[in-house]
Amino acid sequence: MKIVRADVIVTCPGRNFVTLKVVTDEGVYGIGDATLNGRELAVAAYLKEHVCPLLIGRDPGRIEDIWQFLYKGAYWRRGPVTMTAIAAVDMALWDILGKVTGMPLYKLLGGASRDSVMVYGHATGRDIPEALDRYAEHIDQGYQAIRIQCGVPNMRSVYGVSKGNGVYEPATKGGVEEQSWSTEKYLDFVPKLFEAVRDRFGFGTHLLHDAHHRLTPIEAARLGKAVEPYRLFWIEDPTPAENQEGFRLIREHTVTPIAVGEVFNSIWDCKQLIEEQLIDYIRATLTHAGGITHLRRIADFASLYQVRTGCHGASDLSPVCMGAALHFDLWVPNFGVQEYMGFPEAALEVFPHAWQFDRGTMHPGDVPGHGVDIDEALAARYPYDPAYLPVARLEDGTLWNW
Ligand code: KDG
Ligand code: MG
């Protein structure tokens, strides 16, 4: 079997997605997600100009060799654009292998380690009462794990809080939105939010929260310590993680579990965090961290240190990533939780999928491959529409950490 074509499909059914379709001489094809939120066309060009031509004529069954070829062979290793492109190829090749062997991806990986995948949903509100109402709705829908984000009094805007009644969208059209940030206001307020959750709902649900890298290590330590009574499942991205040593300071002060890594691209981004046991959950996901071939390596390494997975699953990772991630989650022995934000209705139509949601858990389905396809004719009806993540500025105008 040989690869005869590799096409890049850019579409915006409610939000922008980049998809790679790898076609073989036997007509079997595989699909991979190549979406890098806000920088979509860079990956599309990297694939189109530099990767797709190199795939033609190769045996799609040599997944590991193609991965190594694209990673080592390019000379320029790592980085979000490169690793997202490699991930898309890898996901598509695993999809082909599943279709050729007639096996769902999770069986190729070693079979299910659990019956279904626990996912966490997003409860957001402009204030505490609204956030608690959204939390209650998630409980009614069967979620066992819920992330809560809330507007902070006297702060103009907060990332991760939806403007209407639905879930928030991680990118906005019409330029880069500027949001404000005050660590002091946030740190004074956010323990009250968790207290309110536990007061109203008790301790029966896993409570999660994302700090979006806004704190310094010592501020993160203070937050972790202050919220210990509310027993969070995790605090996510408390501080930027380029400096992996910074997490030692957090660890010295608090037992609140830490999740990091949605922006990571490779095992090198989290090697120290994992081997020094500075985190509890690794959030890297398939699309941005080199696909199944590489994420499996990260997860195996993490398992040596009892670090569990908590794959990023925001709506800017396409339904293709969701499908492949659910296969990965069903198999991976050291699974923690999977994020699930849902998708715009149009995206669900463009990407027919076998995965299903059922009362706070998901299953990838049992069709061969990862079980997600793309309706190209429908995709063509939604042209690319540039959108960007917002930025955060301190109240004096200083550009702050994402
Ligand atoms: O593209 C970035 C978003 O996916 C990210 O901001 C969402 O932080 C996020 C999360 O935890 O889902
Ligand atoms: Mg996050």
Short mmCIF file of C-alpha atoms in Angstrom, two decimals, residues 275 279 333:
data_model
loop_
_atom_site.label_atom_id
_atom_site.label_comp_id
_atom_site.label_asym_id
_atom_site.label_seq_id
_atom_site.Cartn_x
_atom_site.Cartn_y
_atom_site.Cartn_z
CA GLU A 275 10.50 13.13 36.69
CA ILE A 279 2.79 17.97 38.50
CA PRO A 333 -3.35 2.93 31.75
#
